PDB file of C-alpha atoms in Angstrom:
ATOM      1  CA  MET D  16       8.396 -17.121   6.020  1.00  0.00           C
ATOM      2  CA  VAL D  17       7.287 -14.081   7.978  1.00  0.00           C
ATOM      3  CA  PHE D  18       8.663 -12.024   5.283  1.00  0.00           C
ATOM      4  CA  GLY D  19       6.775 -13.576   2.651  1.00  0.00           C
ATOM      5  CA  TRP D  20       3.467 -13.552   4.593  1.00  0.00           C
ATOM      6  CA  LEU D  21       3.948 -10.103   5.071  1.00  0.00           C
ATOM      7  CA  ARG D  22       4.961  -9.238   1.569  1.00  0.00           C
ATOM      8  CA  ASN D  23       1.974 -10.627   0.229  1.00  0.00           C
ATOM      9  CA  ARG D  24      -0.434  -8.717   2.500  1.00  0.00           C
ATOM     10  CA  LEU D  25       1.320  -5.593   1.614  1.00  0.00           C
ATOM     11  CA  LYS D  26       0.789  -6.709  -2.219  1.00  0.00           C
ATOM     12  CA  THR D  27      -2.850  -7.400  -1.408  1.00  0.00           C
ATOM     13  CA  VAL D  28      -3.074  -4.216   0.286  1.00  0.00           C
ATOM     14  CA  PHE D  29      -1.745  -1.922  -1.973  1.00  0.00           C
ATOM     15  CA  GLU D  30      -3.280  -3.596  -5.363  1.00  0.00           C
ATOM     16  CA  VAL D  31      -6.944  -3.591  -4.026  1.00  0.00           C
ATOM     17  CA  THR D  32      -6.587  -0.091  -2.710  1.00  0.00           C
ATOM     18  CA  GLU D  33      -4.775   1.111  -5.528  1.00  0.00           C
ATOM     19  CA  THR D  34      -2.112   2.965  -3.469  1.00  0.00           C
ATOM     20  CA  ARG D  35       0.968   1.580  -4.760  1.00  0.00           C
ATOM     21  CA  GLY D  36       1.622   4.287  -6.828  1.00  0.00           C
ATOM     22  CA  VAL D  37       0.300   6.727  -4.164  1.00  0.00           C
ATOM     23  CA  ALA D  38       2.917   5.576  -1.813  1.00  0.00           C
ATOM     24  CA  ARG D  39       5.745   5.671  -4.328  1.00  0.00           C
ATOM     25  CA  ARG D  40       5.028   9.243  -5.249  1.00  0.00           C
ATOM     26  CA  TYR D  41       4.522  10.509  -1.694  1.00  0.00           C
ATOM     27  CA  PHE D  42       8.221   8.725  -0.956  1.00  0.00           C
ATOM     28  CA  SER D  43      10.246  10.703  -3.779  1.00  0.00           C
ATOM     29  CA  LEU D  44       8.335  13.891  -2.888  1.00  0.00           C
ATOM     30  CA  GLN D  45       8.786  13.561   0.702  1.00  0.00           C
ATOM     31  CA  VAL D  46      12.600  12.417   0.589  1.00  0.00           C
ATOM     32  CA  PHE D  47      13.035  15.193  -1.716  1.00  0.00           C
ATOM     33  CA  ASP D  48      11.396  17.593   0.574  1.00  0.00           C
ATOM     34  CA  GLY D  49      13.282  16.261   3.811  1.00  0.00           C
ATOM     35  CA  ALA D  50      16.635  16.460   1.737  1.00  0.00           C
ATOM     36  CA  MET D  51      15.596  20.030   0.827  1.00  0.00           C
ATOM     37  CA  VAL D  52      14.681  21.331   4.301  1.00  0.00           C
ATOM     38  CA  GLY D  53      17.719  19.147   5.899  1.00  0.00           C
ATOM     39  CA  VAL D  54      19.869  21.658   3.278  1.00  0.00           C
ATOM     40  CA  GLY D  55      18.241  24.525   4.190  1.00  0.00           C
ATOM     41  CA  LEU D  56      18.617  23.676   7.876  1.00  0.00           C
ATOM     42  CA  VAL D  57      22.309  22.881   8.006  1.00  0.00           C
ATOM     43  CA  PHE D  58      23.156  25.858   5.985  1.00  0.00           C
ATOM     44  CA  GLY D  59      21.117  28.144   8.303  1.00  0.00           C
ATOM     45  CA  LEU D  60      22.722  26.598  11.461  1.00  0.00           C
ATOM     46  CA  HIS D  61      26.087  27.148   9.702  1.00  0.00           C
ATOM     47  CA  LEU D  62      25.874  30.643   8.811  1.00  0.00           C
ATOM     48  CA  SER D  63      23.929  31.823  11.825  1.00  0.00           C
ATOM     49  CA  GLY D  64      26.564  29.789  14.009  1.00  0.00           C
ATOM     50  CA  PRO D  65      28.661  28.071  15.696  1.00  0.00           C
ATOM     51  CA  HIS D  66      25.780  26.519  17.776  1.00  0.00           C
ATOM     52  CA  PRO D  67      26.531  24.267  20.803  1.00  0.00           C
ATOM     53  CA  PHE D  68      25.766  20.483  19.789  1.00  0.00           C
ATOM     54  CA  ARG D  69      22.495  20.952  22.140  1.00  0.00           C
ATOM     55  CA  VAL D  70      20.944  23.778  20.082  1.00  0.00           C
ATOM     56  CA  VAL D  71      21.765  21.957  16.547  1.00  0.00           C
ATOM     57  CA  ALA D  72      20.173  18.931  17.870  1.00  0.00           C
ATOM     58  CA  GLN D  73      16.909  20.597  19.358  1.00  0.00           C
ATOM     59  CA  THR D  74      16.415  22.416  16.118  1.00  0.00           C
ATOM     60  CA  VAL D  75      16.724  18.935  14.080  1.00  0.00           C
ATOM     61  CA  VAL D  76      14.440  17.323  16.362  1.00  0.00           C
ATOM     62  CA  ALA D  77      11.603  20.080  16.436  1.00  0.00           C
ATOM     63  CA  VAL D  78      11.854  20.313  12.667  1.00  0.00           C
ATOM     64  CA  SER D  79      11.604  16.550  12.349  1.00  0.00           C
ATOM     65  CA  ILE D  80       8.564  16.420  14.865  1.00  0.00           C
ATOM     66  CA  ALA D  81       6.758  19.371  12.641  1.00  0.00           C
ATOM     67  CA  MET D  82       7.548  17.113   9.271  1.00  0.00           C
ATOM     68  CA  VAL D  83       6.375  14.055  11.001  1.00  0.00           C
ATOM     69  CA  ILE D  84       2.775  15.415  12.336  1.00  0.00           C
ATOM     70  CA  SER D  85       2.394  17.254   9.109  1.00  0.00           C
ATOM     71  CA  GLY D  86       2.944  14.345   6.748  1.00  0.00           C
ATOM     72  CA  TRP D  87       1.035  12.140   8.964  1.00  0.00           C
ATOM     73  CA  THR D  88      -2.132  14.187   8.955  1.00  0.00           C
ATOM     74  CA  GLY D  89      -2.008  15.695   5.740  1.00  0.00           C
ATOM     75  CA  ALA D  90      -1.888  12.204   4.188  1.00  0.00           C
ATOM     76  CA  LEU D  91      -4.109  10.529   6.582  1.00  0.00           C
ATOM     77  CA  ILE D  92      -7.033  13.015   6.010  1.00  0.00           C
ATOM     78  CA  SER D  93      -6.268  13.031   2.100  1.00  0.00           C
ATOM     79  CA  GLU D  94      -6.031   9.293   2.031  1.00  0.00           C
ATOM     80  CA  LYS D  95      -8.916   8.509   4.234  1.00  0.00           C
ATOM     81  CA  ALA D  96     -11.068  10.791   1.757  1.00  0.00           C
ATOM     82  CA  GLU D  97      -9.852   9.131  -1.062  1.00  0.00           C
ATOM     83  CA  GLN D  98     -10.198   5.552   0.143  1.00  0.00           C
ATOM     84  CA  GLU D  99     -14.101   6.573   1.136  1.00  0.00           C
ATOM     85  CA  ALA D 100     -14.729   7.853  -2.399  1.00  0.00           C
ATOM     86  CA  ARG D 101     -13.224   4.727  -3.819  1.00  0.00           C
ATOM     87  CA  ILE D 102     -15.390   2.451  -1.778  1.00  0.00           C
ATOM     88  CA  ARG D 103     -18.672   4.661  -2.479  1.00  0.00           C
ATOM     89  CA  ARG D 104     -17.628   4.335  -6.311  1.00  0.00           C
ATOM     90  CA  LEU D 105     -17.445   0.520  -6.060  1.00  0.00           C
ATOM     91  CA  GLU D 106     -20.485   0.428  -4.068  1.00  0.00           C
ATOM     92  CA  LEU D 107     -22.236   2.193  -6.953  1.00  0.00           C
ATOM     93  CA  ALA D 108     -20.748   0.156  -9.338  1.00  0.00           C
ATOM     94  CA  THR D 109     -21.609  -3.247  -7.845  1.00  0.00           C
ATOM     95  CA  LEU D 110     -24.828  -2.208  -6.219  1.00  0.00           C
ATOM     96  CA  THR D 111     -23.427  -3.718  -3.077  1.00  0.00           C
ATOM     97  CA  ALA D 112     -22.792  -2.415   0.663  1.00  0.00           C
ATOM     98  CA  LEU D 113     -19.019  -3.276   0.830  1.00  0.00           C
ATOM     99  CA  ARG D 114     -19.075  -2.740   4.705  1.00  0.00           C
ATOM    100  CA  ASN D 115     -16.955  -5.351   6.511  1.00  0.00           C
ATOM    101  CA  THR D 116     -15.258  -6.664   3.148  1.00  0.00           C
ATOM    102  CA  LEU D 117     -11.505  -6.901   2.204  1.00  0.00           C
ATOM    103  CA  HIS D 118     -11.931  -3.402   0.477  1.00  0.00           C
ATOM    104  CA  THR D 119     -12.822  -1.445   3.420  1.00  0.00           C
ATOM    105  CA  ARG D 120     -10.314  -3.483   5.934  1.00  0.00           C
ATOM    106  CA  VAL D 121      -7.585  -3.144   3.422  1.00  0.00           C
ATOM    107  CA  GLY D 122      -8.675   0.437   2.924  1.00  0.00           C
ATOM    108  CA  SER D 123      -8.125   1.433   6.493  1.00  0.00           C
ATOM    109  CA  ILE D 124      -4.473  -0.375   6.209  1.00  0.00           C
ATOM    110  CA  ALA D 125      -3.621   1.664   3.064  1.00  0.00           C
ATOM    111  CA  VAL D 126      -4.613   4.617   4.736  1.00  0.00           C
ATOM    112  CA  LEU D 127      -2.196   4.195   7.894  1.00  0.00           C
ATOM    113  CA  LEU D 128       0.555   2.819   5.338  1.00  0.00           C
ATOM    114  CA  VAL D 129       0.589   5.926   3.056  1.00  0.00           C
ATOM    115  CA  ALA D 130       0.123   8.102   6.108  1.00  0.00           C
ATOM    116  CA  LEU D 131       3.423   6.297   7.500  1.00  0.00           C
ATOM    117  CA  VAL D 132       5.266   6.711   4.260  1.00  0.00           C
ATOM    118  CA  ASN D 133       4.408  10.552   4.155  1.00  0.00           C
ATOM    119  CA  ALA D 134       5.500  10.614   7.442  1.00  0.00           C
ATOM    120  CA  LEU D 135       8.827   8.866   7.942  1.00  0.00           C
ATOM    121  CA  SER D 136      10.346   9.723   4.670  1.00  0.00           C
ATOM    122  CA  PRO D 137      11.134  13.552   4.899  1.00  0.00           C
ATOM    123  CA  VAL D 138      12.214  12.492   8.764  1.00  0.00           C
ATOM    124  CA  VAL D 139      14.607   9.814   7.639  1.00  0.00           C
ATOM    125  CA  ALA D 140      15.995  12.252   4.736  1.00  0.00           C
ATOM    126  CA  LEU D 141      16.155  15.052   7.025  1.00  0.00           C
ATOM    127  CA  LEU D 142      18.194  13.136   9.814  1.00  0.00           C
ATOM    128  CA  THR D 143      20.537  11.640   6.957  1.00  0.00           C
ATOM    129  CA  VAL D 144      21.394  15.162   5.559  1.00  0.00           C
ATOM    130  CA  SER D 145      21.619  16.875   9.223  1.00  0.00           C
ATOM    131  CA  LEU D 146      23.531  13.830  10.732  1.00  0.00           C
ATOM    132  CA  PRO D 147      27.085  14.829   9.396  1.00  0.00           C
ATOM    133  CA  TYR D 148      26.769  18.442  10.385  1.00  0.00           C
ATOM    134  CA  MET D 149      25.268  17.119  13.875  1.00  0.00           C
ATOM    135  CA  ILE D 150      28.506  14.902  14.485  1.00  0.00           C
ATOM    136  CA  THR D 151      30.834  17.338  13.537  1.00  0.00           C
ATOM    137  CA  THR D 152      29.072  19.718  15.952  1.00  0.00           C
ATOM    138  CA  LEU D 153      29.376  17.081  18.627  1.00  0.00           C
ATOM    139  CA  LEU D 154      32.920  16.486  18.051  1.00  0.00           C
ATOM    140  CA  GLY D 155      33.832  20.003  18.158  1.00  0.00           C
ATOM    141  CA  GLY D 156      35.174  20.256  14.505  1.00  0.00           C
ATOM    142  CA  GLU D 157      35.295  22.844  12.011  1.00  0.00           C
ATOM    143  CA  THR D 158      31.485  23.153  11.070  1.00  0.00           C
ATOM    144  CA  VAL D 159      32.327  23.846   7.569  1.00  0.00           C
ATOM    145  CA  TYR D 160      33.440  20.311   6.928  1.00  0.00           C
ATOM    146  CA  GLY D 161      29.951  19.184   8.555  1.00  0.00           C
ATOM    147  CA  LEU D 162      28.043  21.596   5.946  1.00  0.00           C
ATOM    148  CA  ILE D 163      30.138  20.203   3.036  1.00  0.00           C
ATOM    149  CA  SER D 164      29.789  16.318   4.366  1.00  0.00           C
ATOM    150  CA  SER D 165      25.794  17.085   4.974  1.00  0.00           C
ATOM    151  CA  LEU D 166      25.872  18.473   1.170  1.00  0.00           C
ATOM    152  CA  ALA D 167      27.760  15.247  -0.118  1.00  0.00           C
ATOM    153  CA  VAL D 168      25.193  12.869   1.667  1.00  0.00           C
ATOM    154  CA  THR D 169      22.567  15.114   0.380  1.00  0.00           C
ATOM    155  CA  ALA D 170      23.728  14.400  -3.007  1.00  0.00           C
ATOM    156  CA  ALA D 171      24.184  10.943  -2.406  1.00  0.00           C
ATOM    157  CA  LEU D 172      20.574  10.761  -1.178  1.00  0.00           C
ATOM    158  CA  LEU D 173      19.036  12.240  -3.894  1.00  0.00           C
ATOM    159  CA  LEU D 174      20.571  10.246  -6.491  1.00  0.00           C
ATOM    160  CA  THR D 175      19.711   7.155  -4.637  1.00  0.00           C
ATOM    161  CA  ALA D 176      16.024   7.963  -4.392  1.00  0.00           C
ATOM    162  CA  GLY D 177      15.977   9.315  -7.779  1.00  0.00           C
ATOM    163  CA  ALA D 178      17.147   5.684  -8.792  1.00  0.00           C
ATOM    164  CA  VAL D 179      14.805   3.759  -6.621  1.00  0.00           C
ATOM    165  CA  VAL D 180      11.875   5.991  -7.846  1.00  0.00           C
ATOM    166  CA  GLY D 181      13.101   5.586 -11.548  1.00  0.00           C
ATOM    167  CA  ARG D 182      13.510   1.663 -11.185  1.00  0.00           C
ATOM    168  CA  ALA D 183      10.021   1.489  -9.434  1.00  0.00           C
ATOM    169  CA  ALA D 184       8.405   3.584 -11.880  1.00  0.00           C
ATOM    170  CA  GLY D 185      10.122   1.634 -14.771  1.00  0.00           C
ATOM    171  CA  ILE D 186      11.504   4.876 -16.146  1.00  0.00           C
ATOM    172  CA  ASN D 187      14.905   5.757 -16.873  1.00  0.00           C
ATOM    173  CA  VAL D 188      17.211   5.666 -13.797  1.00  0.00           C
ATOM    174  CA  LEU D 189      19.595   8.218 -14.608  1.00  0.00           C
ATOM    175  CA  LYS D 190      17.070  10.760 -15.701  1.00  0.00           C
ATOM    176  CA  THR D 191      15.286  10.752 -12.336  1.00  0.00           C
ATOM    177  CA  SER D 192      18.534  10.742 -10.362  1.00  0.00           C
ATOM    178  CA  GLY D 193      19.740  13.568 -12.531  1.00  0.00           C
ATOM    179  CA  GLN D 194      16.568  15.792 -12.097  1.00  0.00           C
ATOM    180  CA  MET D 195      16.726  14.971  -8.147  1.00  0.00           C
ATOM    181  CA  ILE D 196      20.293  15.791  -8.305  1.00  0.00           C
ATOM    182  CA  GLY D 197      19.629  19.082 -10.472  1.00  0.00           C
ATOM    183  CA  ALA D 198      16.773  20.213  -8.102  1.00  0.00           C
ATOM    184  CA  GLY D 199      19.114  19.889  -5.069  1.00  0.00           C
ATOM    185  CA  LEU D 200      21.812  21.803  -6.536  1.00  0.00           C
ATOM    186  CA  ALA D 201      19.638  24.393  -7.851  1.00  0.00           C
ATOM    187  CA  ALA D 202      18.346  24.891  -4.141  1.00  0.00           C
ATOM    188  CA  ALA D 203      21.675  24.856  -2.802  1.00  0.00           C
ATOM    189  CA  GLY D 204      22.659  27.601  -5.308  1.00  0.00           C
ATOM    190  CA  LEU D 205      19.883  29.800  -4.499  1.00  0.00           C
ATOM    191  CA  ILE D 206      20.606  29.092  -0.691  1.00  0.00           C
ATOM    192  CA  ILE D 207      24.067  30.168  -1.129  1.00  0.00           C
ATOM    193  CA  LEU D 208      23.113  33.382  -3.380  1.00  0.00           C
ATOM    194  CA  PHE D 209      20.269  34.445  -0.988  1.00  0.00           C
ATOM    195  CA  GLU D 210      22.536  34.241   2.163  1.00  0.00           C
ATOM    196  CA  THR D 211      25.516  36.197   0.188  1.00  0.00           C
ATOM    197  CA  LEU D 212      23.306  38.720  -0.962  1.00  0.00           C
ATOM    198  CA  PHE D 213      21.773  39.595   2.500  1.00  0.00           C
TER     199      PHE D 213
ATOM    200  CA  MET X  12     -28.952 -55.676   9.930  1.00  0.00           C
ATOM    201  CA  SER X  13     -27.203 -52.292   8.770  1.00  0.00           C
ATOM    202  CA  GLU X  14     -29.168 -49.013   8.304  1.00  0.00           C
ATOM    203  CA  THR X  15     -28.427 -46.450   5.350  1.00  0.00           C
ATOM    204  CA  ARG X  16     -28.143 -42.977   5.967  1.00  0.00           C
ATOM    205  CA  GLU X  17     -28.783 -40.464   2.968  1.00  0.00           C
ATOM    206  CA  SER X  18     -27.011 -37.590   2.528  1.00  0.00           C
ATOM    207  CA  VAL X  19     -27.700 -35.025  -0.498  1.00  0.00           C
ATOM    208  CA  LEU X  20     -24.535 -32.981  -1.191  1.00  0.00           C
ATOM    209  CA  ILE X  21     -23.506 -30.189  -3.685  1.00  0.00           C
ATOM    210  CA  THR X  22     -20.500 -30.843  -5.778  1.00  0.00           C
ATOM    211  CA  ARG X  23     -20.595 -28.421  -8.314  1.00  0.00           C
ATOM    212  CA  LEU X  24     -21.891 -24.835  -8.495  1.00  0.00           C
ATOM    213  CA  VAL X  25     -21.608 -22.445 -11.476  1.00  0.00           C
ATOM    214  CA  LEU X  26     -21.968 -18.984 -10.538  1.00  0.00           C
ATOM    215  CA  ASP X  27     -22.423 -15.511 -12.093  1.00  0.00           C
ATOM    216  CA  VAL X  28     -20.216 -12.982 -10.125  1.00  0.00           C
ATOM    217  CA  LEU X  29     -20.014  -9.170 -10.198  1.00  0.00           C
ATOM    218  CA  LYS X  30     -17.053  -7.900  -8.849  1.00  0.00           C
ATOM    219  CA  PRO X  31     -14.719  -5.226  -8.823  1.00  0.00           C
ATOM    220  CA  HIS X  32     -11.557  -5.464 -10.270  1.00  0.00           C
ATOM    221  CA  GLN X  33      -9.380  -6.049  -7.460  1.00  0.00           C
ATOM    222  CA  PRO X  34      -8.603  -8.747  -6.075  1.00  0.00           C
ATOM    223  CA  ASP X  35      -7.977 -10.261  -9.358  1.00  0.00           C
ATOM    224  CA  ILE X  36      -9.441 -13.431 -10.304  1.00  0.00           C
ATOM    225  CA  VAL X  37      -6.351 -15.333  -8.995  1.00  0.00           C
ATOM    226  CA  GLU X  38      -6.708 -14.224  -5.801  1.00  0.00           C
ATOM    227  CA  PHE X  39     -10.209 -14.333  -5.674  1.00  0.00           C
ATOM    228  CA  SER X  40     -10.052 -17.852  -6.680  1.00  0.00           C
ATOM    229  CA  LYS X  41      -7.404 -18.764  -4.286  1.00  0.00           C
ATOM    230  CA  ARG X  42      -9.487 -17.219  -1.401  1.00  0.00           C
ATOM    231  CA  LEU X  43     -12.541 -19.402  -2.632  1.00  0.00           C
ATOM    232  CA  ALA X  44     -10.233 -22.437  -2.790  1.00  0.00           C
ATOM    233  CA  GLY X  45      -9.618 -21.862   0.739  1.00  0.00           C
ATOM    234  CA  VAL X  46     -13.300 -22.425   1.800  1.00  0.00           C
ATOM    235  CA  LYS X  47     -13.596 -25.577   3.348  1.00  0.00           C
ATOM    236  CA  GLY X  48     -15.213 -28.365   1.055  1.00  0.00           C
ATOM    237  CA  VAL X  49     -13.911 -26.716  -1.986  1.00  0.00           C
ATOM    238  CA  ARG X  50     -11.668 -28.567  -4.181  1.00  0.00           C
ATOM    239  CA  ARG X  51     -11.297 -26.631  -7.284  1.00  0.00           C
ATOM    240  CA  VAL X  52     -11.987 -23.365  -8.568  1.00  0.00           C
ATOM    241  CA  ASP X  53     -12.542 -22.440 -12.322  1.00  0.00           C
ATOM    242  CA  SER X  54     -12.711 -18.491 -13.195  1.00  0.00           C
ATOM    243  CA  SER X  55     -13.286 -16.688 -16.351  1.00  0.00           C
ATOM    244  CA  VAL X  56     -14.168 -13.053 -16.927  1.00  0.00           C
ATOM    245  CA  LEU X  57     -16.925 -12.696 -18.960  1.00  0.00           C
ATOM    246  CA  GLU X  58     -17.277  -9.152 -19.306  1.00  0.00           C
ATOM    247  CA  MET X  59     -15.127  -5.956 -18.181  1.00  0.00           C
ATOM    248  CA  ASP X  60     -16.611  -2.607 -17.176  1.00  0.00           C
ATOM    249  CA  ALA X  61     -14.630   0.549 -15.838  1.00  0.00           C
ATOM    250  CA  GLU X  62     -14.785  -0.612 -12.064  1.00  0.00           C
ATOM    251  CA  THR X  63     -16.240  -3.987 -12.184  1.00  0.00           C
ATOM    252  CA  GLU X  64     -16.088  -7.228 -14.008  1.00  0.00           C
ATOM    253  CA  THR X  65     -18.610 -10.325 -14.410  1.00  0.00           C
ATOM    254  CA  VAL X  66     -16.860 -13.760 -13.855  1.00  0.00           C
ATOM    255  CA  LYS X  67     -18.347 -17.101 -14.313  1.00  0.00           C
ATOM    256  CA  LEU X  68     -17.038 -19.289 -11.263  1.00  0.00           C
ATOM    257  CA  ILE X  69     -17.240 -23.145 -11.457  1.00  0.00           C
ATOM    258  CA  ILE X  70     -16.694 -24.433  -8.179  1.00  0.00           C
ATOM    259  CA  ASP X  71     -16.315 -28.156  -7.377  1.00  0.00           C
ATOM    260  CA  GLY X  72     -15.978 -29.938  -4.008  1.00  0.00           C
ATOM    261  CA  ASN X  73     -16.899 -32.908  -2.063  1.00  0.00           C
ATOM    262  CA  ASP X  74     -19.598 -31.018  -0.151  1.00  0.00           C
ATOM    263  CA  LEU X  75     -20.018 -27.290  -0.911  1.00  0.00           C
ATOM    264  CA  ASP X  76     -21.392 -25.042   1.734  1.00  0.00           C
ATOM    265  CA  VAL X  77     -23.404 -22.468  -0.570  1.00  0.00           C
ATOM    266  CA  GLU X  78     -24.003 -20.216   2.497  1.00  0.00           C
ATOM    267  CA  VAL X  79     -20.053 -20.000   3.393  1.00  0.00           C
ATOM    268  CA  ILE X  80     -19.056 -19.578  -0.447  1.00  0.00           C
ATOM    269  CA  GLY X  81     -21.868 -16.832  -0.832  1.00  0.00           C
ATOM    270  CA  GLU X  82     -20.153 -15.121   2.367  1.00  0.00           C
ATOM    271  CA  THR X  83     -16.686 -15.444   1.132  1.00  0.00           C
ATOM    272  CA  ILE X  84     -17.313 -13.950  -2.164  1.00  0.00           C
ATOM    273  CA  LYS X  85     -19.287 -10.906  -0.455  1.00  0.00           C
ATOM    274  CA  ALA X  86     -16.284 -10.376   1.764  1.00  0.00           C
ATOM    275  CA  LEU X  87     -13.935 -10.058  -1.439  1.00  0.00           C
ATOM    276  CA  GLY X  88     -16.380  -7.185  -2.542  1.00  0.00           C
ATOM    277  CA  GLY X  89     -18.417  -9.334  -5.213  1.00  0.00           C
ATOM    278  CA  ALA X  90     -21.895  -9.996  -5.692  1.00  0.00           C
ATOM    279  CA  ILE X  91     -23.695 -13.462  -6.713  1.00  0.00           C
ATOM    280  CA  HIS X  92     -25.882 -12.379  -9.635  1.00  0.00           C
ATOM    281  CA  SER X  93     -27.294 -15.819 -10.168  1.00  0.00           C
ATOM    282  CA  VAL X  94     -26.548 -19.570  -9.822  1.00  0.00           C
ATOM    283  CA  ASP X  95     -26.652 -20.651 -13.089  1.00  0.00           C
ATOM    284  CA  ALA X  96     -25.975 -24.468 -12.357  1.00  0.00           C
ATOM    285  CA  THR X  97     -25.389 -26.957 -10.019  1.00  0.00           C
ATOM    286  CA  VAL X  98     -24.534 -30.509  -9.420  1.00  0.00           C
ATOM    287  CA  VAL X  99     -25.999 -32.388  -6.322  1.00  0.00           C
ATOM    288  CA  GLU X 100     -25.130 -36.106  -5.561  1.00  0.00           C
ATOM    289  CA  LYS X 101     -26.917 -38.218  -3.327  1.00  0.00           C
ATOM    290  CA  ILE X 102     -24.638 -40.744  -1.272  1.00  0.00           C
ATOM    291  CA  GLU X 103     -25.669 -43.334   0.816  1.00  0.00           C
ATOM    292  CA  ARG X 104     -23.574 -44.529   3.733  1.00  0.00           C
ATOM    293  CA  LYS X 105     -24.141 -47.631   5.717  1.00  0.00           C
ATOM    294  CA  ARG X 106     -24.241 -47.090   9.308  1.00  0.00           C
TER     295      ARG X 106
END
């Protein structure tokens, strides 16, 4: 019952503010960004290591904090401006002040929701990718296994994210998953190439 | 000897409303149906524009409160262009 009520409220917010597509785009972009940062971070830690677990965890947390603040601030500022512009456009079209109406109320909620998606998606992806490496370091195992596990998790995450985005947008799931995985592999390849050359 | 009291009640309102596309007329009508005294809302889109649509609302009820209905429409982002028709009934009640 609570879930149904929440679902209806979210539906209204996204429909009235026309932010469903925006949130979906932010999600896919940021999951990809977070996963790529995670891959870079794990590679960097592995190549410059071995590091104790404390250093690995502190690095991951520091990058996560930076990503949350970056994602939250960027989306909040840009989406607030978008919503204000939308309200002004509607006010001009209806020749009515829309202050204290459903439009302004859900507009504020939409700004927060989109900022939340933009802030949390990359961090969840980053933590998911970094977790196997962190666990390996914590258990004192060979970090190369942690690196391989992190890369496998990245591939699975990108496949899932691609499938979710493809399904939500009503386009070929295999195509979106393939594109995401391809870009991930290209990034990993370039990192290896760069680290080998220098 | 019993006394009679007369009340004049609005039982139908036909409104011409300009509203943004969202919330759509389904959600718009459902919200209006939630207003006290409203029994039925019949909505039809008369005209579509890039940002707005003109909607004809036929609202039936036992005792419609025009002010509350107007406020609800405003709260949903709409503006009443005109009241095109109304049905008012006089009810006599014995005390």
